[in-house]
PDB file of C-alpha atoms in Angstrom:
ATOM      1  CA  LYS A 251     -57.938 -12.510 -84.774  1.00 72.00           C
ATOM      2  CA  ALA A 252     -60.792 -12.354 -87.217  1.00 85.00           C
ATOM      3  CA  GLY A 253     -64.217 -12.739 -85.660  1.00 94.00           C
ATOM      4  CA  VAL A 254     -66.918 -15.264 -86.369  1.00 97.00           C
ATOM      5  CA  THR A 255     -68.263 -14.959 -89.884  1.00 97.00           C
ATOM      6  CA  GLN A 256     -71.567 -16.166 -91.234  1.00 98.00           C
ATOM      7  CA  THR A 257     -72.744 -16.462 -94.804  1.00 97.00           C
ATOM      8  CA  PRO A 258     -75.003 -15.489 -96.330  1.00 97.00           C
ATOM      9  CA  ARG A 259     -76.152 -12.501 -94.266  1.00 97.00           C
ATOM     10  CA  TYR A 260     -79.631 -12.428 -95.778  1.00 97.00           C
ATOM     11  CA  LEU A 261     -81.689 -15.081 -97.458  1.00 97.00           C
ATOM     12  CA  ILE A 262     -85.177 -15.300 -98.897  1.00 98.00           C
ATOM     13  CA  LYS A 263     -86.692 -18.702 -99.542  1.00 98.00           C
ATOM     14  CA  THR A 264     -90.144 -20.119-100.172  1.00 98.00           C
ATOM     15  CA  ARG A 265     -91.970 -22.776 -98.196  1.00 98.00           C
ATOM     16  CA  GLY A 266     -90.827 -26.295 -98.928  1.00 98.00           C
ATOM     17  CA  GLN A 267     -87.330 -25.317-100.014  1.00 98.00           C
ATOM     18  CA  GLN A 268     -84.205 -26.138 -98.100  1.00 98.00           C
ATOM     19  CA  VAL A 269     -81.397 -23.848 -96.995  1.00 98.00           C
ATOM     20  CA  THR A 270     -77.792 -24.178 -95.880  1.00 98.00           C
ATOM     21  CA  LEU A 271     -76.120 -21.611 -93.655  1.00 98.00           C
ATOM     22  CA  SER A 272     -72.402 -21.427 -93.029  1.00 98.00           C
ATOM     23  CA  CYS A 273     -70.348 -20.358 -90.035  1.00 98.00           C
ATOM     24  CA  SER A 274     -66.587 -19.898 -89.747  1.00 98.00           C
ATOM     25  CA  PRO A 275     -65.427 -19.753 -86.129  1.00 97.00           C
ATOM     26  CA  ILE A 276     -62.559 -17.815 -84.626  1.00 97.00           C
ATOM     27  CA  SER A 277     -59.253 -19.489 -85.400  1.00 95.00           C
ATOM     28  CA  GLY A 278     -58.448 -22.090 -82.737  1.00 93.00           C
ATOM     29  CA  HIS A 279     -62.034 -22.451 -81.549  1.00 94.00           C
ATOM     30  CA  ARG A 280     -63.343 -25.989 -81.820  1.00 94.00           C
ATOM     31  CA  SER A 281     -66.888 -25.522 -80.584  1.00 94.00           C
ATOM     32  CA  VAL A 282     -69.618 -24.046 -82.765  1.00 96.00           C
ATOM     33  CA  SER A 283     -73.146 -23.561 -81.477  1.00 96.00           C
ATOM     34  CA  TRP A 284     -76.194 -22.475 -83.417  1.00 98.00           C
ATOM     35  CA  TYR A 285     -79.125 -20.438 -82.113  1.00 97.00           C
ATOM     36  CA  GLN A 286     -82.408 -19.328 -83.611  1.00 97.00           C
ATOM     37  CA  GLN A 287     -83.765 -15.919 -82.641  1.00 96.00           C
ATOM     38  CA  THR A 288     -87.380 -14.931 -83.246  1.00 95.00           C
ATOM     39  CA  PRO A 289     -89.490 -12.141 -81.723  1.00 92.00           C
ATOM     40  CA  GLY A 290     -91.872 -14.669 -80.192  1.00 90.00           C
ATOM     41  CA  GLN A 291     -89.535 -17.356 -78.845  1.00 92.00           C
ATOM     42  CA  GLY A 292     -86.396 -15.341 -78.304  1.00 92.00           C
ATOM     43  CA  LEU A 293     -83.018 -17.050 -78.531  1.00 94.00           C
ATOM     44  CA  GLN A 294     -83.200 -20.818 -78.647  1.00 95.00           C
ATOM     45  CA  PHE A 295     -80.355 -23.314 -78.778  1.00 95.00           C
ATOM     46  CA  LEU A 296     -80.280 -25.518 -81.860  1.00 96.00           C
ATOM     47  CA  PHE A 297     -77.141 -27.621 -81.480  1.00 94.00           C
ATOM     48  CA  GLU A 298     -73.449 -27.589 -80.714  1.00 94.00           C
ATOM     49  CA  TYR A 299     -70.594 -29.217 -82.582  1.00 95.00           C
ATOM     50  CA  PHE A 300     -67.170 -29.933 -81.186  1.00 93.00           C
ATOM     51  CA  SER A 301     -64.388 -31.597 -83.157  1.00 92.00           C
ATOM     52  CA  GLU A 302     -66.785 -32.623 -85.932  1.00 95.00           C
ATOM     53  CA  THR A 303     -69.232 -34.301 -83.524  1.00 94.00           C
ATOM     54  CA  GLN A 304     -72.601 -33.071 -82.381  1.00 93.00           C
ATOM     55  CA  ARG A 305     -72.154 -32.700 -78.657  1.00 90.00           C
ATOM     56  CA  ASN A 306     -75.515 -31.228 -77.671  1.00 90.00           C
ATOM     57  CA  LYS A 307     -78.874 -30.705 -79.300  1.00 92.00           C
ATOM     58  CA  GLY A 308     -81.810 -28.480 -78.523  1.00 92.00           C
ATOM     59  CA  ASN A 309     -85.481 -29.196 -78.940  1.00 92.00           C
ATOM     60  CA  PHE A 310     -85.943 -28.668 -82.657  1.00 95.00           C
ATOM     61  CA  PRO A 311     -87.429 -31.017 -85.273  1.00 96.00           C
ATOM     62  CA  GLY A 312     -85.262 -33.225 -87.424  1.00 96.00           C
ATOM     63  CA  ARG A 313     -85.611 -30.780 -90.308  1.00 98.00           C
ATOM     64  CA  PHE A 314     -82.831 -28.851 -88.607  1.00 98.00           C
ATOM     65  CA  SER A 315     -79.454 -30.482 -88.979  1.00 97.00           C
ATOM     66  CA  GLY A 316     -75.844 -29.494 -88.966  1.00 97.00           C
ATOM     67  CA  ARG A 317     -72.319 -30.638 -89.394  1.00 97.00           C
ATOM     68  CA  GLN A 318     -68.812 -29.517 -88.660  1.00 98.00           C
ATOM     69  CA  PHE A 319     -65.751 -29.912 -90.793  1.00 97.00           C
ATOM     70  CA  SER A 320     -62.188 -30.695 -89.807  1.00 96.00           C
ATOM     71  CA  ASN A 321     -61.283 -26.983 -89.938  1.00 95.00           C
ATOM     72  CA  SER A 322     -64.117 -26.324 -87.407  1.00 96.00           C
ATOM     73  CA  ARG A 323     -66.279 -24.525 -89.954  1.00 98.00           C
ATOM     74  CA  SER A 324     -69.895 -25.494 -89.512  1.00 98.00           C
ATOM     75  CA  GLU A 325     -73.017 -25.603 -91.618  1.00 98.00           C
ATOM     76  CA  MET A 326     -76.614 -25.918 -90.636  1.00 98.00           C
ATOM     77  CA  ASN A 327     -79.322 -27.103 -92.944  1.00 98.00           C
ATOM     78  CA  VAL A 328     -83.059 -26.628 -92.724  1.00 98.00           C
ATOM     79  CA  SER A 329     -85.137 -28.796 -95.017  1.00 96.00           C
ATOM     80  CA  THR A 330     -88.760 -28.346 -96.036  1.00 97.00           C
ATOM     81  CA  LEU A 331     -88.881 -24.749 -94.866  1.00 98.00           C
ATOM     82  CA  GLU A 332     -91.934 -23.473 -93.032  1.00 98.00           C
ATOM     83  CA  LEU A 333     -93.069 -19.882 -92.522  1.00 97.00           C
ATOM     84  CA  GLY A 334     -92.178 -20.198 -88.836  1.00 97.00           C
ATOM     85  CA  ASP A 335     -88.538 -20.821 -89.714  1.00 98.00           C
ATOM     86  CA  SER A 336     -88.159 -17.135 -90.540  1.00 98.00           C
ATOM     87  CA  ALA A 337     -85.632 -15.950 -88.004  1.00 97.00           C
ATOM     88  CA  LEU A 338     -82.167 -14.660 -87.311  1.00 97.00           C
ATOM     89  CA  TYR A 339     -79.798 -17.624 -87.117  1.00 98.00           C
ATOM     90  CA  LEU A 340     -76.735 -16.998 -85.008  1.00 97.00           C
ATOM     91  CA  CYS A 341     -73.681 -19.106 -84.632  1.00 97.00           C
ATOM     92  CA  ALA A 342     -71.218 -18.802 -81.797  1.00 97.00           C
ATOM     93  CA  SER A 343     -67.778 -20.210 -81.327  1.00 96.00           C
ATOM     94  CA  SER A 344     -65.686 -20.960 -78.275  1.00 93.00           C
ATOM     95  CA  LEU A 345     -62.700 -23.046 -77.297  1.00 89.00           C
ATOM     96  CA  GLY A 346     -65.159 -25.615 -75.976  1.00 82.00           C
ATOM     97  CA  ILE A 347     -62.516 -27.563 -74.111  1.00 77.00           C
ATOM     98  CA  SER A 348     -64.178 -27.525 -70.703  1.00 74.00           C
ATOM     99  CA  GLY A 349     -67.442 -28.930 -71.975  1.00 70.00           C
ATOM    100  CA  SER A 350     -69.393 -26.191 -70.259  1.00 76.00           C
ATOM    101  CA  TYR A 351     -70.576 -23.054 -71.980  1.00 81.00           C
ATOM    102  CA  GLU A 352     -67.967 -20.415 -71.372  1.00 87.00           C
ATOM    103  CA  THR A 353     -67.773 -17.106 -73.230  1.00 92.00           C
ATOM    104  CA  GLN A 354     -69.394 -17.426 -76.620  1.00 94.00           C
ATOM    105  CA  TYR A 355     -68.307 -15.310 -79.577  1.00 96.00           C
ATOM    106  CA  PHE A 356     -71.213 -14.671 -81.875  1.00 97.00           C
ATOM    107  CA  GLY A 357     -71.281 -13.993 -85.576  1.00 97.00           C
ATOM    108  CA  PRO A 358     -73.470 -11.278 -87.147  1.00 96.00           C
ATOM    109  CA  GLY A 359     -76.181 -13.784 -88.010  1.00 97.00           C
ATOM    110  CA  THR A 360     -78.044 -14.869 -91.112  1.00 97.00           C
ATOM    111  CA  ARG A 361     -81.507 -13.408 -91.471  1.00 97.00           C
ATOM    112  CA  LEU A 362     -83.776 -15.929 -93.165  1.00 98.00           C
ATOM    113  CA  LEU A 363     -87.162 -14.965 -94.529  1.00 98.00           C
ATOM    114  CA  VAL A 364     -89.485 -17.746 -95.654  1.00 98.00           C
ATOM    115  CA  LEU A 365     -92.317 -16.713 -97.972  1.00 97.00           C
TER     116      LEU A 365
ATOM    117  CA  SER B 275     -86.809 -23.459 -72.758  1.00 41.00           C
ATOM    118  CA  GLN B 276     -86.433 -19.966 -71.383  1.00 46.00           C
ATOM    119  CA  GLN B 277     -84.639 -20.027 -68.080  1.00 58.00           C
ATOM    120  CA  GLY B 278     -83.430 -16.471 -67.618  1.00 66.00           C
ATOM    121  CA  GLU B 279     -86.116 -13.841 -67.383  1.00 79.00           C
ATOM    122  CA  GLU B 280     -85.016 -10.223 -67.525  1.00 82.00           C
ATOM    123  CA  ASP B 281     -86.734  -7.389 -65.785  1.00 84.00           C
ATOM    124  CA  PRO B 282     -87.717  -4.822 -66.898  1.00 91.00           C
ATOM    125  CA  GLN B 283     -88.547  -5.659 -70.499  1.00 91.00           C
ATOM    126  CA  ALA B 284     -87.758  -2.090 -71.505  1.00 94.00           C
ATOM    127  CA  LEU B 285     -85.930   0.758 -69.808  1.00 95.00           C
ATOM    128  CA  SER B 286     -85.471   4.345 -70.911  1.00 96.00           C
ATOM    129  CA  ILE B 287     -83.092   6.642 -69.033  1.00 96.00           C
ATOM    130  CA  GLN B 288     -81.153   9.856 -69.570  1.00 97.00           C
ATOM    131  CA  GLU B 289     -77.537   9.805 -70.631  1.00 97.00           C
ATOM    132  CA  GLY B 290     -75.269   9.822 -67.611  1.00 97.00           C
ATOM    133  CA  GLU B 291     -77.725   7.953 -65.377  1.00 97.00           C
ATOM    134  CA  ASN B 292     -77.197   4.407 -64.171  1.00 98.00           C
ATOM    135  CA  ALA B 293     -79.164   1.495 -65.631  1.00 97.00           C
ATOM    136  CA  THR B 294     -80.004  -1.641 -63.685  1.00 97.00           C
ATOM    137  CA  MET B 295     -81.379  -4.810 -65.218  1.00 96.00           C
ATOM    138  CA  ASN B 296     -82.349  -7.961 -63.382  1.00 96.00           C
ATOM    139  CA  CYS B 297     -82.403 -11.600 -64.381  1.00 94.00           C
ATOM    140  CA  SER B 298     -84.016 -14.564 -62.679  1.00 94.00           C
ATOM    141  CA  TYR B 299     -83.454 -18.217 -63.483  1.00 92.00           C
ATOM    142  CA  LYS B 300     -84.895 -21.521 -62.359  1.00 90.00           C
ATOM    143  CA  THR B 301     -82.270 -24.231 -61.986  1.00 88.00           C
ATOM    144  CA  SER B 302     -78.737 -24.553 -60.678  1.00 89.00           C
ATOM    145  CA  ILE B 303     -76.092 -23.110 -62.945  1.00 90.00           C
ATOM    146  CA  ASN B 304     -72.390 -23.298 -63.716  1.00 90.00           C
ATOM    147  CA  ASN B 305     -72.218 -19.679 -64.752  1.00 92.00           C
ATOM    148  CA  LEU B 306     -74.350 -16.744 -65.817  1.00 94.00           C
ATOM    149  CA  GLN B 307     -73.409 -14.445 -68.663  1.00 96.00           C
ATOM    150  CA  TRP B 308     -74.635 -11.115 -69.945  1.00 97.00           C
ATOM    151  CA  TYR B 309     -74.700 -10.236 -73.627  1.00 97.00           C
ATOM    152  CA  ARG B 310     -75.566  -7.106 -75.573  1.00 98.00           C
ATOM    153  CA  GLN B 311     -77.266  -7.013 -78.965  1.00 97.00           C
ATOM    154  CA  ASN B 312     -77.552  -3.969 -81.188  1.00 94.00           C
ATOM    155  CA  SER B 313     -80.494  -3.801 -83.604  1.00 85.00           C
ATOM    156  CA  GLY B 314     -80.826  -7.492 -84.507  1.00 74.00           C
ATOM    157  CA  ARG B 315     -77.126  -8.064 -84.989  1.00 84.00           C
ATOM    158  CA  GLY B 316     -74.918 -10.633 -83.330  1.00 88.00           C
ATOM    159  CA  LEU B 317     -74.514 -10.783 -79.586  1.00 95.00           C
ATOM    160  CA  VAL B 318     -71.498  -9.329 -77.817  1.00 97.00           C
ATOM    161  CA  HIS B 319     -70.313 -10.946 -74.615  1.00 97.00           C
ATOM    162  CA  LEU B 320     -70.132  -8.509 -71.700  1.00 97.00           C
ATOM    163  CA  ILE B 321     -69.306 -10.466 -68.577  1.00 97.00           C
ATOM    164  CA  LEU B 322     -69.369 -13.975 -67.117  1.00 96.00           C
ATOM    165  CA  ILE B 323     -69.911 -14.701 -63.434  1.00 96.00           C
ATOM    166  CA  ARG B 324     -69.469 -18.182 -62.013  1.00 94.00           C
ATOM    167  CA  SER B 325     -71.811 -19.807 -59.539  1.00 93.00           C
ATOM    168  CA  ASN B 326     -69.285 -19.426 -56.715  1.00 95.00           C
ATOM    169  CA  GLU B 327     -68.828 -15.692 -57.327  1.00 97.00           C
ATOM    170  CA  ARG B 328     -71.051 -12.960 -55.920  1.00 97.00           C
ATOM    171  CA  GLU B 329     -69.925  -9.847 -57.753  1.00 98.00           C
ATOM    172  CA  LYS B 330     -67.845  -8.949 -60.757  1.00 98.00           C
ATOM    173  CA  HIS B 331     -66.788  -5.694 -62.381  1.00 97.00           C
ATOM    174  CA  SER B 332     -65.726  -4.820 -65.898  1.00 96.00           C
ATOM    175  CA  GLY B 333     -65.269  -1.139 -66.729  1.00 97.00           C
ATOM    176  CA  ARG B 334     -68.658   0.541 -66.229  1.00 98.00           C
ATOM    177  CA  LEU B 335     -70.378  -2.808 -65.697  1.00 98.00           C
ATOM    178  CA  ARG B 336     -71.120  -4.441 -62.376  1.00 98.00           C
ATOM    179  CA  VAL B 337     -72.779  -7.825 -62.133  1.00 98.00           C
ATOM    180  CA  THR B 338     -74.053  -9.497 -59.002  1.00 98.00           C
ATOM    181  CA  LEU B 339     -75.210 -13.059 -58.557  1.00 97.00           C
ATOM    182  CA  ASP B 340     -77.381 -14.430 -55.755  1.00 97.00           C
ATOM    183  CA  THR B 341     -77.649 -18.184 -56.174  1.00 95.00           C
ATOM    184  CA  SER B 342     -79.973 -18.519 -53.171  1.00 96.00           C
ATOM    185  CA  LYS B 343     -82.497 -16.299 -54.940  1.00 95.00           C
ATOM    186  CA  LYS B 344     -81.527 -17.518 -58.403  1.00 95.00           C
ATOM    187  CA  SER B 345     -81.101 -13.974 -59.598  1.00 96.00           C
ATOM    188  CA  SER B 346     -78.529 -11.638 -61.090  1.00 96.00           C
ATOM    189  CA  SER B 347     -78.355  -7.949 -61.808  1.00 97.00           C
ATOM    190  CA  LEU B 348     -76.406  -5.923 -64.345  1.00 97.00           C
ATOM    191  CA  LEU B 349     -75.577  -2.327 -63.515  1.00 98.00           C
ATOM    192  CA  ILE B 350     -74.291   0.041 -66.196  1.00 98.00           C
ATOM    193  CA  THR B 351     -72.959   3.211 -64.674  1.00 98.00           C
ATOM    194  CA  ALA B 352     -72.717   6.628 -66.360  1.00 98.00           C
ATOM    195  CA  SER B 353     -74.722   5.462 -69.367  1.00 97.00           C
ATOM    196  CA  ARG B 354     -73.930   6.662 -72.880  1.00 97.00           C
ATOM    197  CA  ALA B 355     -76.011   6.820 -76.045  1.00 95.00           C
ATOM    198  CA  ALA B 356     -73.927   3.940 -77.417  1.00 95.00           C
ATOM    199  CA  ASP B 357     -75.259   1.719 -74.618  1.00 97.00           C
ATOM    200  CA  THR B 358     -78.651   1.683 -76.335  1.00 97.00           C
ATOM    201  CA  ALA B 359     -79.199  -2.001 -77.082  1.00 97.00           C
ATOM    202  CA  SER B 360     -80.931  -5.152 -75.876  1.00 96.00           C
ATOM    203  CA  TYR B 361     -79.306  -6.940 -72.969  1.00 97.00           C
ATOM    204  CA  PHE B 362     -79.670 -10.658 -72.373  1.00 96.00           C
ATOM    205  CA  CYS B 363     -78.709 -12.876 -69.520  1.00 95.00           C
ATOM    206  CA  ALA B 364     -77.766 -16.447 -70.361  1.00 95.00           C
ATOM    207  CA  THR B 365     -77.240 -19.390 -68.074  1.00 93.00           C
ATOM    208  CA  ASP B 366     -75.179 -22.516 -68.398  1.00 89.00           C
ATOM    209  CA  GLU B 367     -77.111 -25.147 -66.487  1.00 82.00           C
ATOM    210  CA  GLY B 368     -74.297 -27.637 -66.465  1.00 70.00           C
ATOM    211  CA  GLY B 369     -74.158 -30.840 -68.426  1.00 63.00           C
ATOM    212  CA  GLY B 370     -74.462 -28.623 -71.471  1.00 56.00           C
ATOM    213  CA  ALA B 371     -77.646 -30.295 -72.635  1.00 64.00           C
ATOM    214  CA  ASP B 372     -79.424 -27.115 -73.691  1.00 75.00           C
ATOM    215  CA  GLY B 373     -76.525 -24.885 -74.588  1.00 86.00           C
ATOM    216  CA  LEU B 374     -76.811 -21.440 -73.110  1.00 90.00           C
ATOM    217  CA  THR B 375     -80.362 -20.628 -72.065  1.00 91.00           C
ATOM    218  CA  PHE B 376     -81.272 -17.019 -72.800  1.00 93.00           C
ATOM    219  CA  GLY B 377     -83.880 -14.751 -71.355  1.00 91.00           C
ATOM    220  CA  LYS B 378     -86.057 -12.513 -73.524  1.00 91.00           C
ATOM    221  CA  GLY B 379     -83.911  -9.478 -72.829  1.00 93.00           C
ATOM    222  CA  THR B 380     -84.180  -5.919 -71.609  1.00 95.00           C
ATOM    223  CA  HIS B 381     -84.327  -3.215 -74.262  1.00 96.00           C
ATOM    224  CA  LEU B 382     -82.372  -0.242 -72.968  1.00 97.00           C
ATOM    225  CA  ILE B 383     -82.759   3.198 -74.514  1.00 97.00           C
ATOM    226  CA  ILE B 384     -80.412   5.984 -73.513  1.00 97.00           C
ATOM    227  CA  GLN B 385     -81.899   9.420 -74.182  1.00 95.00           C
ATOM    228  CA  PRO B 386     -79.293  12.068 -75.108  1.00 90.00           C
TER     229      PRO B 386
END
């Protein structure tokens, strides 16, 4: 099976702009989770989608949003970008059936730089 | 919030030696997982141990879990240069409210 793919891999934006990142999960996986990784805060959970519904949400401002499509592909959007949003954004997919967080399969990440 | 805390933050050993990393967490968990990350890339799942398990093996990896002490350890035996990476523990607290909660990681360097 193909792994989790994320596009784009690298992105440079300026403050105030918005950005959309895409994640295609492993075929058959219905859960997609998003994480932000920064040197200072480490890996932090953004949100999880399962069957097109947001199932869980981390402690991030409303500027961070996401959605999931019927084919399980997911997008996350960050509006009004701030310098502190510069990070590696990782998505992870799993079967998600149990409702608990079993083995997660991560994509390569999108590295976002906000200038 | 950071639940898992790895120790040490960095570890440098010679190829062929064993590497041990520790993780502590704060609340009750469903499971604890270990992941590896190479140079800012995606994370690779190594092993999952459930709260009712005490030890698990996978190839050169051995993980232990002590729920009374809220701690886990990852042992990599006969290390190789390719094991150079950052290693993270991640906990599932149950209820799924915060996703997986990751520690800050241990950066392991294997000297040839």
